[in-house]
């Protein structure tokens, strides 16, 4: 436990400069973009040069860049992400309204991807080089090559429009109707998760095959232990180390892919919020969405590191 605590403290300590670097990157990208916050604030009106100057002066846009960065970090620490140029409302309020849906979509997609990859990868490894393995390998290779937005369009056409089994878009709150929520989230979650599931299936298969070829597995089976017990208790736990590492990176894909999927299915999440902000020239909202998504990616990878410690005793011993 001491080793685990030491490693976790080291990981958390590294988050501080990492987050400052992310904030700095987003700050610089937005400041050097073509979008002028003052012009965005007065969009639809015809401001005078004096009004633009006054706005920039009141909001610190004329200060030196380092000063603006420190003010920006200070505002973030106080929970202030700025003001939307379109709605004149708090960016934080818009982000906190849209974030729950994106988290629902991301973790529902993640759960589907994990279940499918474990079932497919373990089955393919157990039936190595036989018909089930060949079928799973072809399906997973097809899934890797298929982009999520293309799968989403196919699902809408064949499962929603032609068959009428699911709605083509929209969102129902689970508090209002759990079955309605499942129907509205099923196709987006599947479209988001299938490419990730296909990639993880190949990695799980390779890891399980390598583990099955080790001497301790043959010894355990030879001593009379049922193969399912050996696979479930020993092989699977040891084989999950490599897939867990890849899973942390794939969560970033899920968060980024939600931008496109939410737009296709008209889901009012972070992705749609950012797309609308880009189209309407609302830089504060774009900045808030990007920072929130990057923070979520960092936090999820910290959780993956914790899981990695739990399944990898050698790492704990090395600490």
Coordinates of N, CA and C in Angstrom, one line a residue, residues 214-309:
X214 N 2.5 -19.5 -21.7 CA 3.5 -19.6 -20.6 C 3.4 -20.9 -19.8
X215 N 4.5 -21.2 -19.2 CA 4.6 -22.5 -18.5 C 3.6 -22.7 -17.4
X216 N 3.3 -21.6 -16.6 CA 2.5 -21.7 -15.5 C 1.0 -22.1 -15.8
X217 N 0.6 -21.7 -17.1 CA -0.7 -22.1 -17.5 C -0.8 -23.6 -17.8
X218 N 0.2 -24.1 -18.5 CA 0.3 -25.5 -18.8 C 0.4 -26.3 -17.5
X219 N 1.1 -25.8 -16.5 CA 1.3 -26.5 -15.3 C 0.0 -26.5 -14.5
X220 N -0.8 -25.4 -14.5 CA -2.0 -25.3 -13.8 C -3.1 -26.2 -14.4
X221 N -3.2 -26.3 -15.7 CA -4.1 -27.1 -16.4 C -3.7 -28.6 -16.2
X222 N -2.4 -28.9 -16.3 CA -1.9 -30.2 -16.1 C -2.2 -30.8 -14.7
X223 N -2.3 -29.9 -13.7 CA -2.5 -30.3 -12.3 C -4.0 -30.6 -12.1
X224 N -4.8 -30.3 -13.0 CA -6.2 -30.6 -12.9 C -7.2 -29.5 -12.7
X225 N -6.7 -28.2 -12.7 CA -7.5 -27.1 -12.6 C -8.3 -26.9 -13.9
X226 N -9.6 -26.6 -13.9 CA -10.4 -26.4 -15.1 C -9.8 -25.2 -15.9
X227 N -9.8 -25.3 -17.2 CA -9.2 -24.2 -18.0 C -9.9 -22.9 -17.8
X228 N -11.3 -22.9 -17.6 CA -12.0 -21.6 -17.4 C -11.5 -20.9 -16.1
X229 N -11.2 -21.8 -15.1 CA -10.7 -21.2 -13.8 C -9.3 -20.6 -14.0
X230 N -8.4 -21.2 -14.7 CA -7.1 -20.7 -15.0 C -7.2 -19.4 -15.8
X231 N -8.0 -19.4 -16.8 CA -8.2 -18.3 -17.7 C -8.7 -17.1 -16.9
X232 N -9.8 -17.4 -16.2 CA -10.5 -16.3 -15.4 C -9.7 -15.7 -14.3
X233 N -9.0 -16.6 -13.6 CA -8.3 -16.1 -12.3 C -6.9 -15.7 -12.6
X234 N -6.2 -16.3 -13.5 CA -4.7 -15.9 -13.7 C -4.5 -15.3 -15.1
X235 N -4.9 -16.0 -16.1 CA -4.5 -15.5 -17.5 C -5.1 -14.1 -17.7
X236 N -6.3 -14.0 -17.5 CA -7.0 -12.7 -17.8 C -6.4 -11.5 -17.1
X237 N -6.2 -11.7 -15.8 CA -5.6 -10.6 -15.0 C -4.2 -10.2 -15.5
X238 N -3.4 -11.2 -15.8 CA -2.0 -10.8 -16.3 C -2.1 -10.3 -17.7
X239 N -3.1 -10.7 -18.5 CA -3.2 -10.3 -19.9 C -3.8 -8.9 -20.0
X240 N -4.4 -8.4 -19.0 CA -5.0 -7.1 -19.1 C -4.1 -5.9 -19.0
X241 N -2.8 -6.2 -18.7 CA -1.9 -5.1 -18.4 C -1.7 -4.2 -19.7
X242 N -1.4 -4.9 -20.8 CA -1.2 -4.1 -22.1 C -2.5 -3.5 -22.6
X243 N -3.7 -4.2 -22.6 CA -4.9 -3.5 -23.0 C -5.3 -2.3 -22.1
X244 N -5.0 -2.3 -20.8 CA -5.3 -1.2 -19.9 C -4.5 0.0 -20.4
X245 N -3.2 -0.2 -20.8 CA -2.4 1.0 -21.2 C -3.0 1.6 -22.5
X246 N -3.5 0.8 -23.4 CA -4.1 1.3 -24.6 C -5.4 1.9 -24.3
X247 N -6.1 1.4 -23.4 CA -7.5 1.9 -23.0 C -7.4 3.3 -22.6
X248 N -6.4 3.7 -21.9 CA -6.3 5.1 -21.5 C -6.2 6.1 -22.7
X249 N -5.5 5.6 -23.7 CA -5.4 6.4 -24.9 C -6.7 6.4 -25.7
X250 N -7.4 5.3 -25.7 CA -8.6 5.2 -26.4 C -9.7 6.1 -25.8
X251 N -9.7 6.3 -24.5 CA -10.6 7.2 -23.9 C -10.6 8.6 -24.5
X252 N -9.4 9.0 -24.8 CA -9.2 10.3 -25.5 C -9.9 10.3 -26.8
X253 N -9.8 9.2 -27.5 CA -10.6 9.1 -28.8 C -12.1 9.1 -28.6
X254 N -12.6 8.5 -27.5 CA -14.0 8.5 -27.2 C -14.4 10.0 -26.9
X255 N -13.7 10.7 -26.1 CA -14.0 12.1 -25.8 C -14.0 12.9 -27.1
X256 N -13.0 12.7 -27.9 CA -12.9 13.5 -29.2 C -14.0 13.1 -30.2
X257 N -14.2 11.8 -30.3 CA -15.2 11.3 -31.2 C -16.6 11.7 -30.8
X258 N -16.9 12.0 -29.5 CA -18.2 12.4 -29.1 C -18.6 13.7 -29.8
X259 N -17.6 14.5 -30.1 CA -17.9 15.8 -30.8 C -18.7 15.5 -32.1
X260 N -18.2 14.6 -32.9 CA -18.8 14.3 -34.2 C -20.1 13.6 -34.0
X261 N -20.1 12.5 -33.1 CA -21.3 11.7 -32.9 C -22.5 12.5 -32.3
X262 N -22.2 13.4 -31.4 CA -23.2 14.2 -30.8 C -23.9 15.1 -31.9
X263 N -23.0 15.6 -32.8 CA -23.6 16.5 -33.9 C -24.4 15.7 -34.8
X264 N -24.0 14.5 -35.2 CA -24.8 13.6 -36.1 C -26.2 13.3 -35.5
X265 N -26.2 13.0 -34.2 CA -27.4 12.5 -33.5 C -28.2 13.7 -32.8
X266 N -27.7 14.9 -33.0 CA -28.3 16.1 -32.4 C -28.5 15.9 -30.9
X267 N -27.4 15.5 -30.2 CA -27.3 15.4 -28.8 C -26.7 16.7 -28.2
X268 N -27.4 17.3 -27.2 CA -26.9 18.5 -26.7 C -25.8 18.4 -25.7
X269 N -24.7 17.8 -26.1 CA -23.6 17.6 -25.2 C -22.4 18.6 -25.6
X270 N -21.2 18.2 -25.1 CA -20.1 19.1 -25.2 C -19.7 19.3 -26.7
X271 N -19.8 18.2 -27.5 CA -19.5 18.3 -28.9 C -20.3 19.2 -29.7
X272 N -21.6 19.1 -29.5 CA -22.5 20.1 -30.2 C -22.3 21.5 -29.7
X273 N -22.0 21.6 -28.4 CA -21.8 23.0 -27.8 C -20.6 23.6 -28.5
X274 N -19.5 22.8 -28.7 CA -18.3 23.4 -29.3 C -18.5 23.7 -30.8
X275 N -19.2 22.8 -31.5 CA -19.5 23.0 -32.9 C -20.3 24.3 -33.1
X276 N -21.3 24.4 -32.3 CA -22.2 25.6 -32.4 C -21.3 26.9 -32.1
X277 N -20.4 26.8 -31.1 CA -19.6 27.9 -30.7 C -18.6 28.3 -31.8
X278 N -18.1 27.3 -32.5 CA -17.2 27.5 -33.6 C -18.0 28.2 -34.8
X279 N -19.2 27.7 -35.1 CA -19.9 28.3 -36.2 C -20.4 29.7 -35.9
X280 N -20.7 30.0 -34.6 CA -21.2 31.3 -34.2 C -20.1 32.3 -33.7
X281 N -18.8 31.8 -33.8 CA -17.7 32.7 -33.4 C -17.7 33.1 -31.9
X282 N -17.8 32.0 -31.1 CA -17.8 32.2 -29.6 C -16.6 31.7 -29.0
X283 N -15.5 32.4 -29.0 CA -14.2 31.8 -28.6 C -14.2 31.4 -27.1
X284 N -14.9 32.0 -26.2 CA -14.8 31.7 -24.8 C -15.4 30.3 -24.6
X285 N -16.5 30.0 -25.3 CA -17.1 28.6 -25.2 C -16.2 27.6 -25.7
X286 N -15.6 27.8 -26.9 CA -14.7 26.9 -27.5 C -13.5 26.6 -26.5
X287 N -13.0 27.6 -25.9 CA -11.9 27.5 -25.0 C -12.3 26.7 -23.8
X288 N -13.5 26.9 -23.3 CA -14.0 26.2 -22.1 C -14.2 24.7 -22.4
X289 N -14.8 24.4 -23.6 CA -15.0 23.0 -23.9 C -13.7 22.3 -24.1
X290 N -12.7 22.9 -24.8 CA -11.4 22.2 -25.0 C -10.7 22.0 -23.6
X291 N -10.7 23.0 -22.8 CA -10.1 22.8 -21.4 C -10.8 21.7 -20.6
X292 N -12.1 21.6 -20.7 CA -12.8 20.6 -19.9 C -12.5 19.2 -20.5
X293 N -12.5 19.1 -21.8 CA -12.2 17.8 -22.4 C -10.8 17.4 -22.1
X294 N -9.8 18.3 -22.2 CA -8.4 17.9 -21.9 C -8.3 17.5 -20.4
X295 N -9.0 18.2 -19.5 CA -8.9 17.8 -18.1 C -9.5 16.5 -17.9
X296 N -10.6 16.2 -18.6 CA -11.2 14.9 -18.4 C -10.3 13.8 -18.9
X297 N -9.6 14.0 -20.0 CA -8.6 13.0 -20.5 C -7.5 12.8 -19.5
X298 N -7.0 13.8 -18.9 CA -6.0 13.7 -17.9 C -6.5 12.9 -16.7
X299 N -7.7 13.2 -16.2 CA -8.2 12.5 -15.0 C -8.5 11.0 -15.3
X300 N -9.0 10.7 -16.5 CA -9.3 9.3 -16.9 C -7.9 8.5 -17.0
X301 N -6.9 9.2 -17.5 CA -5.6 8.5 -17.5 C -5.0 8.2 -16.2
X302 N -5.3 9.1 -15.2 CA -4.9 8.9 -13.8 C -5.6 7.7 -13.3
X303 N -6.9 7.5 -13.6 CA -7.7 6.4 -13.1 C -7.1 5.1 -13.8
X304 N -6.7 5.2 -15.0 CA -6.1 4.0 -15.7 C -4.8 3.7 -15.1
X305 N -4.0 4.6 -14.7 CA -2.8 4.4 -13.9 C -3.0 3.6 -12.6
X306 N -4.1 4.0 -11.9 CA -4.4 3.3 -10.7 C -4.8 1.8 -11.0
X307 N -5.6 1.6 -12.0 CA -6.0 0.3 -12.4 C -4.8 -0.5 -12.8
X308 N -3.9 0.1 -13.5 CA -2.6 -0.5 -13.9 C -1.8 -1.0 -12.7
X309 N -1.8 -0.2 -11.7 CA -1.1 -0.6 -10.5 C -1.7 -1.8 -9.8

